[in-house]
Short mmCIF file of C-alpha atoms and ligand atoms in Angstrom, two decimals:
data_model
loop_
_atom_site.label_atom_id
_atom_site.label_comp_id
_atom_site.label_asym_id
_atom_site.label_seq_id
_atom_site.Cartn_x
_atom_site.Cartn_y
_atom_site.Cartn_z
CA MET A 1 0.00 0.00 0.00
CA VAL A 2 1.26 3.49 -0.84
CA ALA A 3 1.97 5.65 2.22
CA PRO A 4 -0.29 8.66 2.72
CA LEU A 5 0.88 12.06 1.45
CA LYS A 6 1.71 14.08 4.56
CA VAL A 7 0.72 17.72 4.22
CA GLY A 8 1.73 20.77 6.27
CA ILE A 9 -0.45 23.86 5.92
CA ALA A 10 0.68 27.41 6.71
CA GLY A 11 -2.34 29.74 6.95
CA LEU A 12 -5.75 28.82 8.39
CA GLY A 13 -7.78 31.81 7.22
CA THR A 14 -10.56 31.91 4.61
CA VAL A 15 -8.77 29.46 2.30
CA GLY A 16 -6.64 27.43 4.72
CA ALA A 17 -9.58 26.52 6.95
CA GLU A 18 -11.58 25.31 3.94
CA VAL A 19 -8.63 23.24 2.72
CA VAL A 20 -8.43 21.45 6.09
CA ARG A 21 -12.21 20.84 5.97
CA LEU A 22 -12.21 19.63 2.37
CA ILE A 23 -9.40 17.13 2.97
CA GLU A 24 -11.25 15.89 6.06
CA ASN A 25 -14.68 15.67 4.42
CA GLU A 26 -13.62 14.36 1.01
CA GLY A 27 -10.78 12.12 2.24
CA LYS A 28 -12.17 8.90 0.73
CA ALA A 29 -13.01 10.36 -2.68
CA LEU A 30 -9.68 12.14 -2.77
CA SER A 31 -7.72 9.01 -1.99
CA ALA A 32 -9.69 7.09 -4.66
CA ARG A 33 -8.87 9.74 -7.25
CA ALA A 34 -5.26 10.31 -6.27
CA GLY A 35 -4.51 6.63 -5.61
CA ARG A 36 -3.16 7.58 -2.22
CA SER A 37 -4.62 9.11 0.91
CA VAL A 38 -3.83 12.67 1.95
CA ARG A 39 -3.32 13.60 5.61
CA VAL A 40 -2.87 17.02 7.16
CA VAL A 41 -0.19 16.36 9.78
CA ALA A 42 0.92 19.88 10.79
CA VAL A 43 -0.32 23.46 10.54
CA THR A 44 0.64 26.98 11.45
CA ALA A 45 -0.94 30.44 11.51
CA ARG A 46 -0.17 33.76 13.15
CA SER A 47 -2.04 33.03 16.37
CA GLN A 48 -2.43 29.58 17.93
CA ALA A 49 -4.87 31.03 20.47
CA LYS A 50 -7.37 32.27 17.85
CA LYS A 51 -10.78 30.54 17.94
CA ARG A 52 -11.29 28.59 14.70
CA SER A 53 -14.24 26.42 13.79
CA LEU A 54 -11.83 23.64 12.88
CA ASP A 55 -11.04 20.33 14.48
CA LEU A 56 -7.25 20.38 14.73
CA ARG A 57 -6.96 17.47 17.17
CA GLY A 58 -4.16 15.12 16.18
CA ILE A 59 -2.55 17.79 13.97
CA ALA A 60 0.76 19.25 15.16
CA TRP A 61 1.11 23.04 15.54
CA VAL A 62 4.50 24.28 14.35
CA LYS A 63 5.11 27.87 15.36
CA ASP A 64 7.48 28.91 12.59
CA PRO A 65 6.30 28.60 8.95
CA VAL A 66 9.86 27.94 7.73
CA ALA A 67 10.31 25.16 10.29
CA LEU A 68 7.01 23.67 9.10
CA ALA A 69 8.07 23.99 5.45
CA THR A 70 11.27 22.02 6.05
CA SER A 71 9.89 19.57 8.62
CA GLU A 72 10.87 15.94 8.02
CA ASP A 73 7.30 15.04 8.97
CA ILE A 74 5.75 16.47 5.80
CA ASP A 75 6.01 15.66 2.07
CA CYS A 76 4.07 18.64 0.75
CA PHE A 77 4.01 22.23 2.02
CA VAL A 78 0.82 24.23 1.42
CA GLU A 79 1.30 28.00 1.68
CA LEU A 80 -1.93 29.93 2.36
CA MET A 81 -0.65 32.91 4.35
CA GLY A 82 -0.45 35.33 1.42
CA GLY A 83 1.87 38.19 0.49
CA ALA A 84 4.93 38.38 -1.72
CA GLY A 85 7.25 38.90 1.26
CA GLU A 86 7.96 37.08 4.49
CA PRO A 87 7.27 34.55 5.81
CA ALA A 88 5.68 33.18 2.61
CA LEU A 89 8.76 33.62 0.40
CA SER A 90 11.28 32.03 2.81
CA ALA A 91 8.93 29.20 3.69
CA VAL A 92 8.13 28.27 0.08
CA GLU A 93 11.76 28.57 -1.00
CA ALA A 94 12.96 26.52 1.97
CA ALA A 95 10.39 23.78 1.23
CA LEU A 96 11.45 23.62 -2.43
CA LYS A 97 15.15 23.61 -1.55
CA SER A 98 14.57 20.68 0.77
CA GLY A 99 13.05 18.79 -2.17
CA LYS A 100 9.43 19.07 -1.05
CA SER A 101 6.51 19.89 -3.28
CA VAL A 102 4.68 23.15 -2.69
CA VAL A 103 1.07 24.15 -3.32
CA THR A 104 0.10 27.80 -2.99
CA ALA A 105 -2.81 30.12 -3.82
CA ASN A 106 -0.52 33.14 -3.53
CA LYS A 107 -0.54 35.11 -6.82
CA ALA A 108 1.45 37.97 -5.27
CA LEU A 109 4.30 35.57 -4.48
CA ILE A 110 4.19 33.78 -7.85
CA ALA A 111 3.95 37.04 -9.84
CA LYS A 112 6.96 38.50 -8.01
CA HIS A 113 9.18 35.48 -7.32
CA GLY A 114 7.69 32.78 -9.57
CA ILE A 115 10.80 32.36 -11.72
CA ARG A 116 13.18 32.08 -8.78
CA LEU A 117 10.84 29.57 -7.11
CA ALA A 118 10.37 27.59 -10.34
CA GLN A 119 14.17 27.34 -10.61
CA ALA A 120 14.35 25.97 -7.06
CA ALA A 121 11.58 23.47 -7.87
CA GLU A 122 13.39 22.34 -11.04
CA LYS A 123 16.74 22.01 -9.31
CA HIS A 124 15.49 20.05 -6.31
CA GLY A 125 12.78 17.99 -8.03
CA GLY A 126 9.63 19.12 -6.19
CA ALA A 127 6.41 20.36 -7.77
CA LEU A 128 5.32 24.01 -7.51
CA ASN A 129 1.56 24.12 -8.08
CA PHE A 130 -0.49 27.33 -8.00
CA GLU A 131 -3.81 26.61 -9.72
CA ALA A 132 -5.78 28.55 -7.09
CA ALA A 133 -3.70 31.68 -7.64
CA VAL A 134 -5.72 32.61 -10.75
CA GLY A 135 -9.49 32.30 -11.04
CA ALA A 136 -9.85 30.28 -7.78
CA ALA A 137 -11.83 27.16 -8.78
CA ILE A 138 -11.38 27.66 -12.55
CA PRO A 139 -8.66 25.28 -13.85
CA VAL A 140 -7.07 27.92 -16.07
CA ILE A 141 -3.43 27.25 -15.15
CA LYS A 142 -3.73 23.59 -16.16
CA THR A 143 -5.62 24.57 -19.30
CA LEU A 144 -2.84 26.88 -20.48
CA ARG A 145 0.06 24.81 -19.20
CA GLU A 146 -1.11 21.34 -20.17
CA GLY A 147 -4.39 21.32 -22.10
CA LEU A 148 -3.16 23.84 -24.67
CA ALA A 149 0.47 22.69 -24.80
CA ALA A 150 0.11 22.17 -28.57
CA THR A 151 -1.63 25.47 -29.32
CA GLY A 152 -0.10 28.89 -29.97
CA ILE A 153 -1.89 31.58 -27.96
CA ASN A 154 -2.62 35.05 -29.33
CA ARG A 155 -4.63 36.53 -26.50
CA VAL A 156 -5.82 35.70 -23.01
CA TYR A 157 -8.20 38.01 -21.24
CA GLY A 158 -11.01 38.14 -18.77
CA ILE A 159 -12.47 39.03 -15.42
CA LEU A 160 -9.86 37.89 -12.94
CA ASN A 161 -10.91 39.58 -9.71
CA GLY A 162 -14.03 38.41 -7.90
CA THR A 163 -14.13 41.37 -5.53
CA CYS A 164 -14.18 43.98 -8.31
CA ASN A 165 -16.76 42.14 -10.37
CA TYR A 166 -18.91 41.71 -7.27
CA ILE A 167 -18.65 45.45 -6.49
CA LEU A 168 -19.38 46.59 -10.06
CA THR A 169 -22.33 44.18 -10.35
CA ARG A 170 -23.98 45.33 -7.13
CA MET A 171 -23.33 49.02 -7.84
CA GLU A 172 -24.97 48.62 -11.24
CA GLN A 173 -27.86 46.33 -10.27
CA GLU A 174 -28.71 47.67 -6.81
CA GLY A 175 -27.39 51.21 -6.96
CA LEU A 176 -25.29 50.58 -3.83
CA SER A 177 -22.22 52.63 -2.97
CA PHE A 178 -18.72 51.40 -3.69
CA ALA A 179 -17.91 51.32 0.05
CA GLU A 180 -20.97 49.20 0.95
CA CYS A 181 -20.19 46.64 -1.77
CA LEU A 182 -16.54 46.40 -0.73
CA LYS A 183 -17.55 45.79 2.88
CA ASP A 184 -19.75 42.87 1.79
CA ALA A 185 -16.96 41.45 -0.40
CA GLN A 186 -14.68 41.49 2.66
CA ARG A 187 -17.34 39.87 4.87
CA LEU A 188 -17.79 37.09 2.30
CA GLY A 189 -14.04 36.34 2.23
CA TYR A 190 -13.48 37.50 -1.38
CA ALA A 191 -11.16 40.44 -0.76
CA GLU A 192 -7.44 40.33 -0.06
CA ALA A 193 -6.16 41.15 3.45
CA ASN A 194 -5.45 44.60 1.97
CA PRO A 195 -8.44 45.20 -0.35
CA SER A 196 -6.64 47.95 -2.25
CA PHE A 197 -4.86 45.08 -4.05
CA ASP A 198 -8.28 44.16 -5.43
CA VAL A 199 -9.83 47.55 -6.18
CA ASP A 200 -6.63 49.18 -7.46
CA GLY A 201 -6.15 46.38 -9.98
CA HIS A 202 -2.92 44.85 -8.61
CA ASP A 203 -4.47 41.46 -7.85
CA THR A 204 -5.70 41.26 -11.45
CA ALA A 205 -2.27 42.38 -12.68
CA GLN A 206 -0.55 39.61 -10.71
CA LYS A 207 -2.93 37.02 -12.15
CA LEU A 208 -2.58 38.41 -15.66
CA ALA A 209 1.23 38.33 -15.44
CA ILE A 210 1.04 34.63 -14.51
CA LEU A 211 -1.37 33.84 -17.35
CA ALA A 212 0.75 35.80 -19.85
CA SER A 213 3.84 33.81 -18.87
CA LEU A 214 2.01 30.53 -19.40
CA ALA A 215 0.38 31.71 -22.64
CA PHE A 216 3.43 33.26 -24.33
CA GLY A 217 6.37 31.37 -22.80
CA THR A 218 7.77 34.52 -21.20
CA LYS A 219 9.15 35.22 -17.73
CA VAL A 220 6.48 36.46 -15.32
CA ALA A 221 6.79 40.24 -15.24
CA GLN A 222 4.20 42.08 -13.18
CA SER A 223 6.04 45.33 -13.92
CA ALA A 224 5.13 44.91 -17.61
CA VAL A 225 1.42 45.21 -16.79
CA TYR A 226 -0.33 48.58 -17.17
CA VAL A 227 -2.73 48.89 -14.20
CA GLU A 228 -5.80 50.99 -13.41
CA GLY A 229 -8.33 50.04 -10.75
CA ILE A 230 -12.05 50.63 -10.34
CA SER A 231 -12.11 53.27 -7.62
CA SER A 232 -12.60 56.11 -10.13
CA ILE A 233 -15.74 54.47 -11.59
CA SER A 234 -18.82 56.38 -10.48
CA PRO A 235 -22.47 55.30 -10.49
CA GLU A 236 -22.84 57.95 -13.21
CA ASP A 237 -20.40 56.03 -15.45
CA LEU A 238 -22.29 52.79 -14.87
CA ARG A 239 -25.59 54.50 -15.77
CA ALA A 240 -24.07 56.19 -18.83
CA ALA A 241 -22.52 52.87 -19.95
CA SER A 242 -25.90 51.19 -19.61
CA ASP A 243 -27.69 53.94 -21.57
CA LEU A 244 -25.11 53.57 -24.34
CA GLY A 245 -25.51 49.76 -24.46
CA TYR A 246 -22.42 48.82 -22.42
CA ARG A 247 -21.45 47.44 -19.02
CA VAL A 248 -18.25 48.24 -17.10
CA LYS A 249 -15.97 45.36 -16.10
CA LEU A 250 -12.42 45.28 -14.73
CA LEU A 251 -10.60 43.28 -17.42
CA GLY A 252 -7.10 41.89 -17.60
CA VAL A 253 -5.93 41.55 -21.20
CA ALA A 254 -2.66 40.06 -22.48
CA VAL A 255 -2.32 40.14 -26.24
CA LYS A 256 0.43 39.66 -28.82
CA THR A 257 0.84 42.78 -30.96
CA ALA A 258 3.36 43.78 -33.63
CA LYS A 259 5.06 45.93 -30.97
CA GLY A 260 5.36 43.22 -28.31
CA ILE A 261 3.02 41.82 -25.69
CA GLU A 262 0.42 44.25 -24.40
CA GLN A 263 -0.59 43.48 -20.80
CA ARG A 264 -3.19 45.76 -19.32
CA VAL A 265 -5.68 45.89 -16.47
CA HIS A 266 -8.32 48.59 -16.45
CA PRO A 267 -12.06 49.23 -16.22
CA THR A 268 -13.45 48.38 -19.63
CA MET A 269 -16.76 49.02 -21.35
CA VAL A 270 -18.01 45.85 -23.01
CA PRO A 271 -21.19 45.62 -25.12
CA LYS A 272 -24.12 44.40 -23.01
CA SER A 273 -24.72 41.68 -25.59
CA SER A 274 -21.19 40.21 -25.21
CA SER A 275 -20.69 37.05 -23.17
CA ILE A 276 -18.19 38.74 -20.82
CA ALA A 277 -20.91 41.31 -19.92
CA GLN A 278 -23.10 38.47 -18.59
CA VAL A 279 -20.48 37.47 -16.00
CA MET A 280 -21.81 38.79 -12.70
CA GLY A 281 -20.88 38.89 -9.04
CA VAL A 282 -17.87 36.98 -7.77
CA THR A 283 -17.73 34.89 -10.96
CA ASN A 284 -14.56 35.07 -13.07
CA ALA A 285 -14.22 34.31 -16.79
CA VAL A 286 -11.10 33.77 -18.88
CA THR A 287 -11.08 33.61 -22.66
CA ILE A 288 -8.12 32.12 -24.52
CA ASP A 289 -7.71 32.84 -28.23
CA GLY A 290 -5.60 30.03 -29.64
CA GLU A 291 -4.27 29.56 -33.16
CA GLY A 292 -6.44 27.41 -35.39
CA ILE A 293 -9.21 26.87 -32.82
CA PRO A 294 -12.20 28.96 -31.76
CA PRO A 295 -11.81 30.85 -28.46
CA ILE A 296 -12.12 28.86 -25.24
CA THR A 297 -13.90 30.50 -22.31
CA LEU A 298 -13.73 29.19 -18.77
CA VAL A 299 -16.23 30.59 -16.26
CA GLY A 300 -16.53 29.90 -12.54
CA PRO A 301 -16.29 31.14 -8.98
CA GLY A 302 -13.24 33.39 -8.74
CA ALA A 303 -12.90 33.90 -4.98
CA GLY A 304 -14.06 32.59 -1.62
CA GLY A 305 -12.84 29.86 0.70
CA ALA A 306 -14.62 26.85 -0.79
CA ALA A 307 -13.91 27.75 -4.43
CA THR A 308 -10.23 28.34 -3.73
CA ALA A 309 -9.85 25.23 -1.58
CA SER A 310 -11.21 23.17 -4.48
CA ALA A 311 -8.19 24.15 -6.63
CA VAL A 312 -5.68 23.90 -3.76
CA VAL A 313 -6.77 20.35 -2.95
CA ALA A 314 -6.71 19.39 -6.65
CA ASP A 315 -3.07 20.57 -6.72
CA ILE A 316 -2.35 18.49 -3.61
CA ALA A 317 -3.93 15.49 -5.39
CA ASP A 318 -1.47 15.97 -8.26
CA VAL A 319 1.41 15.88 -5.79
CA ALA A 320 -0.07 12.69 -4.27
CA ARG A 321 -0.21 11.14 -7.76
CA GLY A 322 3.42 12.05 -8.39
CA VAL A 323 2.52 14.40 -11.25
CA ARG A 324 5.17 17.09 -11.72
CA VAL A 325 5.01 19.65 -14.53
CA ASN A 326 7.36 22.60 -15.09
CA PRO A 327 5.61 25.38 -13.12
CA PHE A 328 5.44 27.71 -16.15
CA GLY A 329 4.95 24.96 -18.71
CA ARG A 330 8.58 24.79 -19.86
CA PRO A 331 12.00 24.84 -18.20
CA VAL A 332 12.86 28.26 -16.79
CA GLU A 333 15.85 28.59 -19.14
CA ARG A 334 13.44 28.33 -22.11
CA LEU A 335 11.27 31.25 -20.93
CA ARG A 336 11.92 34.50 -22.85
CA ALA A 337 12.03 38.02 -21.43
CA THR A 338 8.75 39.90 -21.95
CA GLU A 339 8.81 42.44 -24.76
CA LYS A 340 6.41 45.09 -23.45
CA ALA A 341 4.15 46.88 -25.97
CA PRO A 342 3.81 50.60 -25.12
CA MET A 343 0.38 51.48 -23.75
CA GLU A 344 0.37 54.82 -25.62
CA ARG A 345 0.03 52.83 -28.85
CA HIS A 346 -2.94 50.84 -27.55
CA GLU A 347 -5.61 50.88 -30.22
CA GLY A 348 -9.32 50.74 -29.46
CA GLY A 349 -12.51 52.69 -28.90
CA TYR A 350 -12.92 55.04 -25.94
CA TYR A 351 -15.74 56.33 -23.74
CA ILE A 352 -15.06 59.88 -22.56
CA ARG A 353 -17.14 61.78 -19.98
CA LEU A 354 -16.51 65.52 -19.69
CA MET A 355 -18.10 68.26 -17.60
CA ALA A 356 -18.45 70.90 -20.28
CA ARG A 357 -19.33 74.61 -20.26
CA ASP A 358 -23.00 74.95 -21.31
CA LEU A 359 -22.35 77.60 -23.95
CA ALA A 360 -22.43 77.86 -27.74
CA GLY A 361 -19.25 76.55 -29.36
CA THR A 362 -18.28 74.04 -26.64
CA ALA A 363 -19.24 70.94 -28.61
CA ALA A 364 -17.52 72.37 -31.70
CA THR A 365 -14.29 72.95 -29.72
CA ILE A 366 -14.32 69.40 -28.41
CA ALA A 367 -15.07 67.96 -31.87
CA THR A 368 -12.33 70.07 -33.46
CA HIS A 369 -9.63 68.86 -31.09
CA LEU A 370 -10.70 65.25 -31.57
CA ALA A 371 -10.66 65.74 -35.36
CA GLU A 372 -7.15 67.26 -35.17
CA GLN A 373 -6.02 63.92 -33.74
CA LYS A 374 -7.99 62.05 -36.45
CA ILE A 375 -10.38 60.68 -33.85
CA SER A 376 -13.77 59.83 -35.25
CA ILE A 377 -16.81 60.09 -32.96
CA GLU A 378 -19.24 57.16 -32.93
CA SER A 379 -21.72 58.91 -30.66
CA ILE A 380 -22.01 62.06 -28.56
CA VAL A 381 -24.64 62.80 -25.90
CA GLN A 382 -25.01 66.03 -23.97
CA ARG A 383 -26.98 65.54 -20.77
CA HIS A 384 -29.47 68.17 -19.69
CA ALA A 385 -28.06 70.42 -16.93
CA ASN A 386 -29.59 70.01 -13.46
CA GLY A 387 -31.96 72.90 -12.76
CA ALA A 388 -32.20 74.15 -16.35
CA ASP A 389 -35.58 74.57 -18.05
CA VAL A 390 -36.09 72.01 -20.78
CA GLY A 391 -34.79 73.42 -24.04
CA LYS A 392 -32.70 76.12 -22.33
CA SER A 393 -29.14 76.41 -21.09
CA ALA A 394 -28.84 76.66 -17.28
CA GLY A 395 -26.99 79.90 -17.93
CA LYS A 396 -23.51 81.34 -17.78
CA GLY A 397 -21.08 79.24 -15.78
CA SER A 398 -23.25 76.12 -15.74
CA GLN A 399 -21.74 72.73 -16.60
CA VAL A 400 -23.28 69.78 -18.40
CA PRO A 401 -22.02 66.21 -18.72
CA VAL A 402 -20.99 65.30 -22.27
CA LEU A 403 -20.54 61.62 -23.12
CA LEU A 404 -18.56 60.54 -26.17
CA ILE A 405 -17.84 57.20 -27.73
CA THR A 406 -15.01 57.16 -30.25
CA TYR A 407 -14.22 54.73 -33.04
CA ALA A 408 -10.91 52.89 -32.74
CA THR A 409 -7.97 55.22 -32.25
CA HIS A 410 -4.67 55.32 -30.37
CA GLU A 411 -4.37 56.06 -26.65
CA ASP A 412 -1.86 58.90 -27.11
CA ALA A 413 -4.17 60.63 -29.63
CA VAL A 414 -7.02 60.61 -27.09
CA TYR A 415 -4.87 62.17 -24.37
CA ARG A 416 -3.45 64.80 -26.78
CA ALA A 417 -6.98 65.80 -27.82
CA LEU A 418 -8.19 66.01 -24.21
CA ALA A 419 -5.18 68.11 -23.19
CA ALA A 420 -6.04 70.57 -25.98
CA VAL A 421 -9.70 70.68 -24.86
CA GLN A 422 -8.56 71.41 -21.29
CA ARG A 423 -6.24 74.19 -22.49
CA ASP A 424 -9.25 75.88 -24.15
CA LYS A 425 -11.03 75.87 -20.76
CA VAL A 426 -14.33 74.56 -22.15
CA ILE A 427 -14.41 71.75 -19.57
CA SER A 428 -13.87 71.54 -15.83
CA GLY A 429 -12.23 68.77 -13.80
CA ARG A 430 -10.50 65.70 -15.21
CA PRO A 431 -12.11 63.91 -18.11
CA GLN A 432 -13.15 60.33 -17.35
CA VAL A 433 -11.78 57.93 -19.96
CA ILE A 434 -12.77 54.25 -20.16
CA ARG A 435 -11.44 51.94 -22.85
CA ILE A 436 -13.90 49.89 -24.88
CA GLU A 437 -13.38 46.23 -25.82
CA LYS A 438 -15.83 45.00 -28.45
CA ASN A 439 -14.76 41.38 -28.85
P1 LIG B 501 -6.65 35.23 5.27
O1 LIG B 501 -8.08 34.86 5.51
O2 LIG B 501 -6.18 36.58 5.63
O3 LIG B 501 -5.75 34.13 6.03
C1 LIG B 501 -4.38 34.24 6.16
C2 LIG B 501 -3.88 33.16 7.10
O4 LIG B 501 -2.46 33.22 7.16
C3 LIG B 501 -4.40 33.33 8.54
O5 LIG B 501 -4.68 32.08 9.11
C4 LIG B 501 -3.22 33.98 9.27
O6 LIG B 501 -3.13 33.63 10.63
C5 LIG B 501 -2.06 33.35 8.51
N1 LIG B 501 -0.88 34.20 8.55
C6 LIG B 501 -0.77 35.47 8.11
N2 LIG B 501 0.47 35.94 8.33
C7 LIG B 501 1.14 34.94 8.95
C8 LIG B 501 2.45 34.82 9.47
N3 LIG B 501 3.31 35.84 9.43
N4 LIG B 501 2.81 33.65 10.03
C9 LIG B 501 1.94 32.62 10.10
N5 LIG B 501 0.67 32.68 9.63
C10 LIG B 501 0.29 33.82 9.07
O7 LIG B 501 -6.26 35.02 3.75
P2 LIG B 501 -6.98 34.08 2.67
O8 LIG B 501 -8.12 34.82 2.07
O9 LIG B 501 -7.21 32.74 3.23
O10 LIG B 501 -5.85 34.03 1.52
C11 LIG B 501 -4.74 33.17 1.64
C12 LIG B 501 -4.02 33.15 0.28
O11 LIG B 501 -4.89 32.67 -0.71
C13 LIG B 501 -3.54 34.52 -0.21
O12 LIG B 501 -2.35 34.36 -0.92
C14 LIG B 501 -4.65 34.95 -1.15
O13 LIG B 501 -4.21 35.86 -2.14
C15 LIG B 501 -4.99 33.62 -1.77
N6 LIG B 501 -6.32 33.52 -2.35
C16 LIG B 501 -7.41 33.90 -1.61
C17 LIG B 501 -8.67 33.76 -2.17
C18 LIG B 501 -9.91 34.18 -1.43
O14 LIG B 501 -10.99 34.19 -2.04
N7 LIG B 501 -9.83 34.49 -0.15
C19 LIG B 501 -8.81 33.25 -3.47
C20 LIG B 501 -7.67 32.88 -4.18
C21 LIG B 501 -6.44 33.00 -3.61
P3 LIG B 501 -4.28 33.99 11.71
O15 LIG B 501 -5.49 33.20 11.30
O16 LIG B 501 -3.73 33.57 13.00
O17 LIG B 501 -4.49 35.48 11.59
N1 LIG B 502 -9.23 38.81 -3.75
C1 LIG B 502 -9.28 37.92 -4.85
C2 LIG B 502 -10.49 38.25 -5.71
C3 LIG B 502 -9.35 36.51 -4.37
O1 LIG B 502 -11.37 38.97 -5.25
O2 LIG B 502 -10.54 37.80 -6.85
C4 LIG B 502 -9.24 35.50 -5.47
O3 LIG B 502 -7.96 35.48 -6.02
#
């Protein structure tokens, strides 16, 4: 009989607690599938005294995560503490250097130190599995790394942050404030320990950098990702998007272009009729455009303890089976450096919201500056000023929202045109600009 796989878990929070429960509750099915039973033999967390609704009887508590990672009593180290720094980095590296396999859900760690850790895994023979780091329960890492090993990838994009999609969905559908929605996302265990990683787009950027590496055979480079979060999106933008036939989503997009690989994370207007616009709440969706095959879209729960534990335990099952794949799909020495495409040359349509002076000539000034940059307008709407009689301007000094949708153009042209409009003092405040993705 094969000996059980002995697992040590560092981190017993939202994800770690569910991993312990899942291994306990699904032990028989897991052992049938993996051909070997899996036992949690040791754990650690910040505080041993903390009340946890977990039965940890018979499981050793090891105070120091690095000591747990290198303990002779475990075969596989599961890191669920989070963060790209300590103690996660030292613990994972120490486990790999002692020849153990590692499973982690930590995208921050993999995006920042993935290559160094993959080298350690290669050198010492352990596995480094991180399926839960992107899309929680969605098996997107395996799909890119193994399922599509024979397919060239041109683009991978999607909704990669459950917290942001949950916030945008509830703001749009229920008219709730950003702050209220974020609080609920935290209560439900979706948000990171520091939720600014979610709402400022960094969590999506880390996930996108990992997907881009797997898709294009490049070294993970979070610094190559252009990042904008959702905190500047107002209920007014969501209403305007809806009126114009769009919905706002935080997308991560990695695409091969003639100028290199474009990696970008930003709020995006997508047509309401598109499939990505139907993805609501904490659900994530990833579309992969491969050569010679129609796009593949994977949809599923993108955050939360149970969803994430599902992928963590699947990775543990692979370790139990003795499956070991190069962490980024090929040996580290075969991964190329990322050639970053400049964001200024990004080409696409744009939504622009301006607060414009409600006087004759304003629209003409705006249109002229857009035309100077060869930007063609698909639609323009001037909202009625609050307090003005229908059919009349609200008077000197009043401001009205103007909403524009452009046809495809370059990013730098849009910003040059808006700078010229600002210089002419026909608008107040900063223009709101949201990129549009039509397919
Ligand atoms: P969490 O609820 O904040 O739990 C973190 C756990 O790590 C806690 O048990 C904490 O101990 C422990 N910990 C933190 N610092 C430690 C230290 N210095 N030494 C020892 N233990 C320490 O976080 P989580 O939501 O479970 O996330 C864990 C990881 O999974 C992160 O990398 C996260 O990005 C990733 N992830 C999370 C989700 C999700 O939906 N939550 C989804 C996908 C991936 P105490 O309990 O004693 O405080
Ligand atoms: N905070 C992350 C999210 C957890 O909301 O998507 C899943 O990685």
